[in-house]
PDB file of C-alpha atoms in Angstrom:
ATOM      1  CA  ASP A 147      51.557  18.806  83.427  1.00  0.00           C
ATOM      2  CA  THR A 148      52.905  20.877  86.525  1.00  0.00           C
ATOM      3  CA  GLU A 149      51.590  24.096  84.957  1.00  0.00           C
ATOM      4  CA  VAL A 150      49.399  26.650  85.960  1.00  0.00           C
ATOM      5  CA  THR A 151      48.096  29.132  83.591  1.00  0.00           C
ATOM      6  CA  GLN A 152      46.864  32.702  83.877  1.00  0.00           C
ATOM      7  CA  THR A 153      45.137  35.119  81.372  1.00  0.00           C
ATOM      8  CA  PRO A 154      45.548  37.775  80.462  1.00  0.00           C
ATOM      9  CA  LYS A 155      49.201  38.505  80.925  1.00  0.00           C
ATOM     10  CA  HIS A 156      48.681  42.216  81.025  1.00  0.00           C
ATOM     11  CA  LEU A 157      45.397  44.219  81.756  1.00  0.00           C
ATOM     12  CA  VAL A 158      45.101  47.975  81.755  1.00  0.00           C
ATOM     13  CA  MET A 159      41.534  49.045  83.134  1.00  0.00           C
ATOM     14  CA  GLY A 160      39.950  52.045  83.841  1.00  0.00           C
ATOM     15  CA  MET A 161      38.411  52.699  87.760  1.00  0.00           C
ATOM     16  CA  THR A 162      35.063  51.931  86.130  1.00  0.00           C
ATOM     17  CA  ASN A 163      35.588  49.051  84.489  1.00  0.00           C
ATOM     18  CA  LYS A 164      34.505  45.547  85.239  1.00  0.00           C
ATOM     19  CA  LYS A 165      37.349  42.562  84.150  1.00  0.00           C
ATOM     20  CA  SER A 166      38.070  39.105  85.272  1.00  0.00           C
ATOM     21  CA  LEU A 167      41.093  37.548  85.604  1.00  0.00           C
ATOM     22  CA  LYS A 168      41.455  33.553  85.000  1.00  0.00           C
ATOM     23  CA  CYS A 169      43.653  30.758  86.329  1.00  0.00           C
ATOM     24  CA  GLU A 170      43.790  27.064  85.402  1.00  0.00           C
ATOM     25  CA  GLN A 171      45.573  24.098  86.608  1.00  0.00           C
ATOM     26  CA  HIS A 172      45.163  20.430  85.645  1.00  0.00           C
ATOM     27  CA  MET A 173      47.231  18.746  88.348  1.00  0.00           C
ATOM     28  CA  GLY A 174      44.059  17.799  90.507  1.00  0.00           C
ATOM     29  CA  HIS A 175      45.274  20.180  93.175  1.00  0.00           C
ATOM     30  CA  ARG A 176      42.481  20.902  95.596  1.00  0.00           C
ATOM     31  CA  ALA A 177      43.790  23.987  96.802  1.00  0.00           C
ATOM     32  CA  MET A 178      43.835  27.390  94.875  1.00  0.00           C
ATOM     33  CA  TYR A 179      45.176  30.770  95.799  1.00  0.00           C
ATOM     34  CA  TRP A 180      45.169  34.292  94.767  1.00  0.00           C
ATOM     35  CA  TYR A 181      47.814  36.391  95.820  1.00  0.00           C
ATOM     36  CA  LYS A 182      48.705  40.320  94.820  1.00  0.00           C
ATOM     37  CA  GLN A 183      52.411  41.428  94.661  1.00  0.00           C
ATOM     38  CA  LYS A 184      53.421  44.773  94.430  1.00  0.00           C
ATOM     39  CA  ALA A 185      57.079  45.646  93.071  1.00  0.00           C
ATOM     40  CA  LYS A 186      59.910  44.618  95.402  1.00  0.00           C
ATOM     41  CA  LYS A 187      57.586  43.141  97.919  1.00  0.00           C
ATOM     42  CA  PRO A 188      56.550  39.820  98.636  1.00  0.00           C
ATOM     43  CA  PRO A 189      53.430  38.185  97.672  1.00  0.00           C
ATOM     44  CA  GLU A 190      50.393  38.859  99.834  1.00  0.00           C
ATOM     45  CA  LEU A 191      47.655  36.337 100.393  1.00  0.00           C
ATOM     46  CA  MET A 192      44.209  37.366  99.211  1.00  0.00           C
ATOM     47  CA  PHE A 193      41.948  34.294  98.925  1.00  0.00           C
ATOM     48  CA  VAL A 194      41.953  30.536  99.399  1.00  0.00           C
ATOM     49  CA  TYR A 195      39.934  27.926  97.930  1.00  0.00           C
ATOM     50  CA  SER A 196      39.857  24.382  99.308  1.00  0.00           C
ATOM     51  CA  TYR A 197      37.695  21.835  97.360  1.00  0.00           C
ATOM     52  CA  GLU A 198      36.225  24.618  95.364  1.00  0.00           C
ATOM     53  CA  LYS A 199      34.922  26.276  98.717  1.00  0.00           C
ATOM     54  CA  LEU A 200      36.328  29.815  99.837  1.00  0.00           C
ATOM     55  CA  SER A 201      37.954  28.840 103.009  1.00  0.00           C
ATOM     56  CA  ILE A 202      40.143  32.382 103.559  1.00  0.00           C
ATOM     57  CA  ASN A 203      39.511  35.722 102.525  1.00  0.00           C
ATOM     58  CA  GLU A 204      42.367  37.926 103.770  1.00  0.00           C
ATOM     59  CA  SER A 205      39.946  41.099 104.411  1.00  0.00           C
ATOM     60  CA  VAL A 206      40.124  41.895 100.616  1.00  0.00           C
ATOM     61  CA  PRO A 207      37.872  44.732  99.590  1.00  0.00           C
ATOM     62  CA  SER A 208      34.699  43.895  97.862  1.00  0.00           C
ATOM     63  CA  ARG A 209      35.744  45.409  94.728  1.00  0.00           C
ATOM     64  CA  PHE A 210      37.928  42.024  94.377  1.00  0.00           C
ATOM     65  CA  SER A 211      35.458  39.016  93.776  1.00  0.00           C
ATOM     66  CA  PRO A 212      37.005  35.376  93.382  1.00  0.00           C
ATOM     67  CA  GLU A 213      34.938  32.593  91.720  1.00  0.00           C
ATOM     68  CA  CYS A 214      35.898  28.667  91.661  1.00  0.00           C
ATOM     69  CA  PRO A 215      33.677  27.412  88.744  1.00  0.00           C
ATOM     70  CA  ASN A 216      35.170  23.921  89.082  1.00  0.00           C
ATOM     71  CA  SER A 217      38.126  22.180  90.455  1.00  0.00           C
ATOM     72  CA  SER A 218      40.355  23.336  87.703  1.00  0.00           C
ATOM     73  CA  LEU A 219      39.377  27.029  87.420  1.00  0.00           C
ATOM     74  CA  LEU A 220      39.824  30.159  89.670  1.00  0.00           C
ATOM     75  CA  ASN A 221      38.350  33.574  88.798  1.00  0.00           C
ATOM     76  CA  LEU A 222      39.098  36.908  89.969  1.00  0.00           C
ATOM     77  CA  HIS A 223      36.324  39.600  89.342  1.00  0.00           C
ATOM     78  CA  LEU A 224      37.553  43.177  89.173  1.00  0.00           C
ATOM     79  CA  HIS A 225      35.112  46.143  89.694  1.00  0.00           C
ATOM     80  CA  ALA A 226      35.637  49.958  90.665  1.00  0.00           C
ATOM     81  CA  LEU A 227      39.358  49.448  91.433  1.00  0.00           C
ATOM     82  CA  GLN A 228      41.758  51.906  92.489  1.00  0.00           C
ATOM     83  CA  PRO A 229      44.901  53.004  90.963  1.00  0.00           C
ATOM     84  CA  GLU A 230      46.651  51.531  94.093  1.00  0.00           C
ATOM     85  CA  ASP A 231      45.259  48.184  93.145  1.00  0.00           C
ATOM     86  CA  SER A 232      48.008  48.052  90.274  1.00  0.00           C
ATOM     87  CA  ALA A 233      50.157  45.107  90.878  1.00  0.00           C
ATOM     88  CA  LEU A 234      51.129  41.494  89.735  1.00  0.00           C
ATOM     89  CA  TYR A 235      48.060  39.235  90.572  1.00  0.00           C
ATOM     90  CA  LEU A 236      49.477  35.666  90.930  1.00  0.00           C
ATOM     91  CA  CYS A 237      47.556  32.409  91.105  1.00  0.00           C
ATOM     92  CA  ALA A 238      48.819  29.396  93.064  1.00  0.00           C
ATOM     93  CA  SER A 239      47.389  25.779  93.517  1.00  0.00           C
ATOM     94  CA  SER A 240      48.645  23.054  95.852  1.00  0.00           C
ATOM     95  CA  ARG A 241      47.747  19.366  96.174  1.00  0.00           C
ATOM     96  CA  ASP A 242      46.403  20.324  99.683  1.00  0.00           C
ATOM     97  CA  PHE A 243      47.322  22.663 102.471  1.00  0.00           C
ATOM     98  CA  LEU A 244      51.016  22.187 103.732  1.00  0.00           C
ATOM     99  CA  ASN A 245      52.091  21.444  99.986  1.00  0.00           C
ATOM    100  CA  GLU A 246      54.217  23.248  97.825  1.00  0.00           C
ATOM    101  CA  GLN A 247      52.539  26.151  95.767  1.00  0.00           C
ATOM    102  CA  TYR A 248      52.764  26.158  91.904  1.00  0.00           C
ATOM    103  CA  PHE A 249      52.655  29.701  90.806  1.00  0.00           C
ATOM    104  CA  GLY A 250      51.192  30.896  87.456  1.00  0.00           C
ATOM    105  CA  PRO A 251      53.151  33.515  85.478  1.00  0.00           C
ATOM    106  CA  GLY A 252      50.768  36.046  86.913  1.00  0.00           C
ATOM    107  CA  THR A 253      48.603  39.098  85.667  1.00  0.00           C
ATOM    108  CA  ARG A 254      50.279  42.413  85.403  1.00  0.00           C
ATOM    109  CA  LEU A 255      47.356  44.730  86.287  1.00  0.00           C
ATOM    110  CA  THR A 256      47.443  48.688  85.743  1.00  0.00           C
ATOM    111  CA  VAL A 257      44.418  50.705  87.262  1.00  0.00           C
ATOM    112  CA  THR A 258      44.148  54.214  85.135  1.00  0.00           C
TER     113      THR A 258
ATOM    114  CA  GLY B 164      52.805  36.413 115.218  1.00  0.00           C
ATOM    115  CA  GLN B 165      52.780  34.758 112.045  1.00  0.00           C
ATOM    116  CA  GLN B 166      55.286  36.514 110.552  1.00  0.00           C
ATOM    117  CA  VAL B 167      58.751  35.531 109.021  1.00  0.00           C
ATOM    118  CA  MET B 168      61.778  37.772 109.181  1.00  0.00           C
ATOM    119  CA  GLN B 169      64.333  37.545 106.434  1.00  0.00           C
ATOM    120  CA  ILE B 170      67.801  38.756 106.184  1.00  0.00           C
ATOM    121  CA  PRO B 171      69.672  40.260 104.554  1.00  0.00           C
ATOM    122  CA  GLN B 172      67.389  42.063 102.197  1.00  0.00           C
ATOM    123  CA  TYR B 173      70.040  42.402  99.392  1.00  0.00           C
ATOM    124  CA  GLN B 174      73.214  40.584  98.791  1.00  0.00           C
ATOM    125  CA  HIS B 175      75.622  41.487  96.236  1.00  0.00           C
ATOM    126  CA  VAL B 176      78.425  39.094  95.390  1.00  0.00           C
ATOM    127  CA  GLN B 177      80.986  38.140  92.965  1.00  0.00           C
ATOM    128  CA  GLU B 178      80.348  35.151  90.807  1.00  0.00           C
ATOM    129  CA  GLY B 179      81.968  32.067  92.933  1.00  0.00           C
ATOM    130  CA  GLU B 180      81.341  33.575  96.227  1.00  0.00           C
ATOM    131  CA  ASP B 181      78.971  31.863  98.607  1.00  0.00           C
ATOM    132  CA  PHE B 182      75.531  33.318  99.699  1.00  0.00           C
ATOM    133  CA  THR B 183      73.331  32.511 102.611  1.00  0.00           C
ATOM    134  CA  THR B 184      69.842  33.879 103.471  1.00  0.00           C
ATOM    135  CA  TYR B 185      68.176  33.704 106.798  1.00  0.00           C
ATOM    136  CA  CYS B 186      64.747  33.254 107.927  1.00  0.00           C
ATOM    137  CA  ASN B 187      63.324  33.638 111.502  1.00  0.00           C
ATOM    138  CA  SER B 188      60.210  33.334 113.237  1.00  0.00           C
ATOM    139  CA  SER B 189      59.360  34.023 117.031  1.00  0.00           C
ATOM    140  CA  THR B 190      56.850  31.077 116.971  1.00  0.00           C
ATOM    141  CA  THR B 191      57.427  27.340 116.034  1.00  0.00           C
ATOM    142  CA  LEU B 192      57.051  26.599 112.418  1.00  0.00           C
ATOM    143  CA  SER B 193      55.114  23.527 111.287  1.00  0.00           C
ATOM    144  CA  ASN B 194      57.171  23.631 108.019  1.00  0.00           C
ATOM    145  CA  ILE B 195      59.195  26.166 105.985  1.00  0.00           C
ATOM    146  CA  GLN B 196      59.179  26.339 102.293  1.00  0.00           C
ATOM    147  CA  TRP B 197      61.613  28.273 100.075  1.00  0.00           C
ATOM    148  CA  TYR B 198      60.666  29.881  96.729  1.00  0.00           C
ATOM    149  CA  LYS B 199      62.737  31.556  94.128  1.00  0.00           C
ATOM    150  CA  GLN B 200      61.610  34.301  92.094  1.00  0.00           C
ATOM    151  CA  ARG B 201      63.538  35.685  88.958  1.00  0.00           C
ATOM    152  CA  PRO B 202      63.230  39.349  87.824  1.00  0.00           C
ATOM    153  CA  GLY B 203      60.104  39.463  86.046  1.00  0.00           C
ATOM    154  CA  GLY B 204      58.970  35.982  86.690  1.00  0.00           C
ATOM    155  CA  HIS B 205      56.842  34.343  89.304  1.00  0.00           C
ATOM    156  CA  PRO B 206      57.780  32.325  92.624  1.00  0.00           C
ATOM    157  CA  VAL B 207      58.984  29.072  92.072  1.00  0.00           C
ATOM    158  CA  PHE B 208      58.809  26.317  94.822  1.00  0.00           C
ATOM    159  CA  LEU B 209      62.542  25.092  95.699  1.00  0.00           C
ATOM    160  CA  ILE B 210      62.084  22.884  98.732  1.00  0.00           C
ATOM    161  CA  GLN B 211      60.202  22.045 102.028  1.00  0.00           C
ATOM    162  CA  LEU B 212      61.449  21.393 105.232  1.00  0.00           C
ATOM    163  CA  VAL B 213      59.495  19.609 108.064  1.00  0.00           C
ATOM    164  CA  LYS B 214      61.524  18.105 110.487  1.00  0.00           C
ATOM    165  CA  SER B 215      63.410  19.584 113.477  1.00  0.00           C
ATOM    166  CA  GLY B 216      67.052  20.035 112.317  1.00  0.00           C
ATOM    167  CA  GLU B 217      66.635  18.836 108.643  1.00  0.00           C
ATOM    168  CA  VAL B 218      69.327  19.397 106.060  1.00  0.00           C
ATOM    169  CA  LYS B 219      68.466  18.891 102.307  1.00  0.00           C
ATOM    170  CA  LYS B 220      70.687  19.666  99.544  1.00  0.00           C
ATOM    171  CA  GLN B 221      69.936  20.496  95.668  1.00  0.00           C
ATOM    172  CA  LYS B 222      73.292  20.745  93.857  1.00  0.00           C
ATOM    173  CA  ARG B 223      74.913  24.069  95.123  1.00  0.00           C
ATOM    174  CA  LEU B 224      71.902  24.998  97.289  1.00  0.00           C
ATOM    175  CA  THR B 225      71.906  23.538 100.996  1.00  0.00           C
ATOM    176  CA  PHE B 226      68.730  24.140 102.957  1.00  0.00           C
ATOM    177  CA  GLN B 227      68.519  23.754 107.102  1.00  0.00           C
ATOM    178  CA  PHE B 228      65.677  23.791 109.449  1.00  0.00           C
ATOM    179  CA  GLY B 229      66.592  24.726 112.926  1.00  0.00           C
ATOM    180  CA  GLU B 230      66.484  22.352 116.004  1.00  0.00           C
ATOM    181  CA  ALA B 231      63.705  24.338 117.452  1.00  0.00           C
ATOM    182  CA  LYS B 232      62.010  24.724 114.262  1.00  0.00           C
ATOM    183  CA  LYS B 233      62.008  28.794 114.420  1.00  0.00           C
ATOM    184  CA  ASN B 234      64.509  29.190 111.691  1.00  0.00           C
ATOM    185  CA  SER B 235      65.857  27.898 108.445  1.00  0.00           C
ATOM    186  CA  SER B 236      68.504  28.976 106.023  1.00  0.00           C
ATOM    187  CA  LEU B 237      69.289  28.702 102.383  1.00  0.00           C
ATOM    188  CA  HIS B 238      73.046  28.405 101.429  1.00  0.00           C
ATOM    189  CA  ILE B 239      74.397  28.521  97.824  1.00  0.00           C
ATOM    190  CA  THR B 240      77.796  27.290  97.193  1.00  0.00           C
ATOM    191  CA  ALA B 241      79.907  29.406  94.335  1.00  0.00           C
ATOM    192  CA  THR B 242      77.354  31.221  93.035  1.00  0.00           C
ATOM    193  CA  GLN B 243      76.602  31.365  89.285  1.00  0.00           C
ATOM    194  CA  THR B 244      74.841  34.572  87.382  1.00  0.00           C
ATOM    195  CA  THR B 245      71.791  31.904  86.942  1.00  0.00           C
ATOM    196  CA  ASP B 246      71.201  32.350  90.810  1.00  0.00           C
ATOM    197  CA  VAL B 247      70.094  35.890  90.408  1.00  0.00           C
ATOM    198  CA  GLY B 248      66.763  36.546  91.945  1.00  0.00           C
ATOM    199  CA  THR B 249      64.813  37.045  95.031  1.00  0.00           C
ATOM    200  CA  TYR B 250      64.762  34.069  97.513  1.00  0.00           C
ATOM    201  CA  PHE B 251      61.731  33.846  99.804  1.00  0.00           C
ATOM    202  CA  CYS B 252      60.674  31.637 102.670  1.00  0.00           C
ATOM    203  CA  ALA B 253      57.178  30.882 103.565  1.00  0.00           C
ATOM    204  CA  ARG B 254      55.253  29.570 106.466  1.00  0.00           C
ATOM    205  CA  GLU B 255      51.883  28.266 106.800  1.00  0.00           C
ATOM    206  CA  GLY B 256      49.849  29.886 109.842  1.00  0.00           C
ATOM    207  CA  THR B 257      47.821  27.707 112.432  1.00  0.00           C
ATOM    208  CA  ASN B 258      45.083  28.623 109.797  1.00  0.00           C
ATOM    209  CA  ALA B 259      45.651  26.117 107.494  1.00  0.00           C
ATOM    210  CA  GLY B 260      46.093  27.339 103.932  1.00  0.00           C
ATOM    211  CA  LYS B 261      47.353  30.955 105.192  1.00  0.00           C
ATOM    212  CA  SER B 262      50.814  31.147 103.688  1.00  0.00           C
ATOM    213  CA  THR B 263      52.823  33.950 104.787  1.00  0.00           C
ATOM    214  CA  PHE B 264      55.968  35.003 102.661  1.00  0.00           C
ATOM    215  CA  GLY B 265      59.231  36.573 104.316  1.00  0.00           C
ATOM    216  CA  ASP B 266      60.318  39.608 102.765  1.00  0.00           C
ATOM    217  CA  GLY B 267      62.596  37.991 100.636  1.00  0.00           C
ATOM    218  CA  THR B 268      66.565  38.459  99.773  1.00  0.00           C
ATOM    219  CA  THR B 269      67.497  39.824  96.383  1.00  0.00           C
ATOM    220  CA  LEU B 270      70.541  38.190  95.239  1.00  0.00           C
ATOM    221  CA  THR B 271      72.805  39.967  92.546  1.00  0.00           C
ATOM    222  CA  VAL B 272      75.783  38.468  91.000  1.00  0.00           C
ATOM    223  CA  LYS B 273      78.463  39.972  89.348  1.00  0.00           C
ATOM    224  CA  PRO B 274      80.415  37.920  86.643  1.00  0.00           C
TER     225      PRO B 274
END
């Protein structure tokens, strides 16, 4: 199984809402990532987890809160987002650092 | 710094023509990865290059890593409509796990 799954596929939320994005992989990968991708732009790294511990936070605003409940799951909790946070949110995993990353299909988020 | 510059930004070709995208860094790369993202899709890993001067082939795709490990290229021979998409190179920074993607080259193929 070389699949990374993400739910939901689409999400529309207001600026006062609280929602969560979910990501799951069963490849035994020890590194998991959250990226944000705007239209016609490359993926932009947000967070990296290694062995279930947060290892990189790319100065992401606190309205984005990551969580890694176990080695297979990665969540991104959203609260009080702004319209400019509308984007495709991609989860990825890799066996370890310096290895290829497997991306999920992404969650297309719209903040109204 | 840790960025990779990718050119061209866009490439329009007639089906059957060749295509090349280039990735350049001002600093030595530990490795370089290439990904393809179809319109409306997500990035899909193509290849990783590690060794100086490395050349790898996947059917019509040829990947090269420069001798100085500061540049890389992806060449597609005889493009097909299925090659349409955006091709990204990505580097891992000195901070392990921190991947930086180039801006990508978007390929369109006219049948």
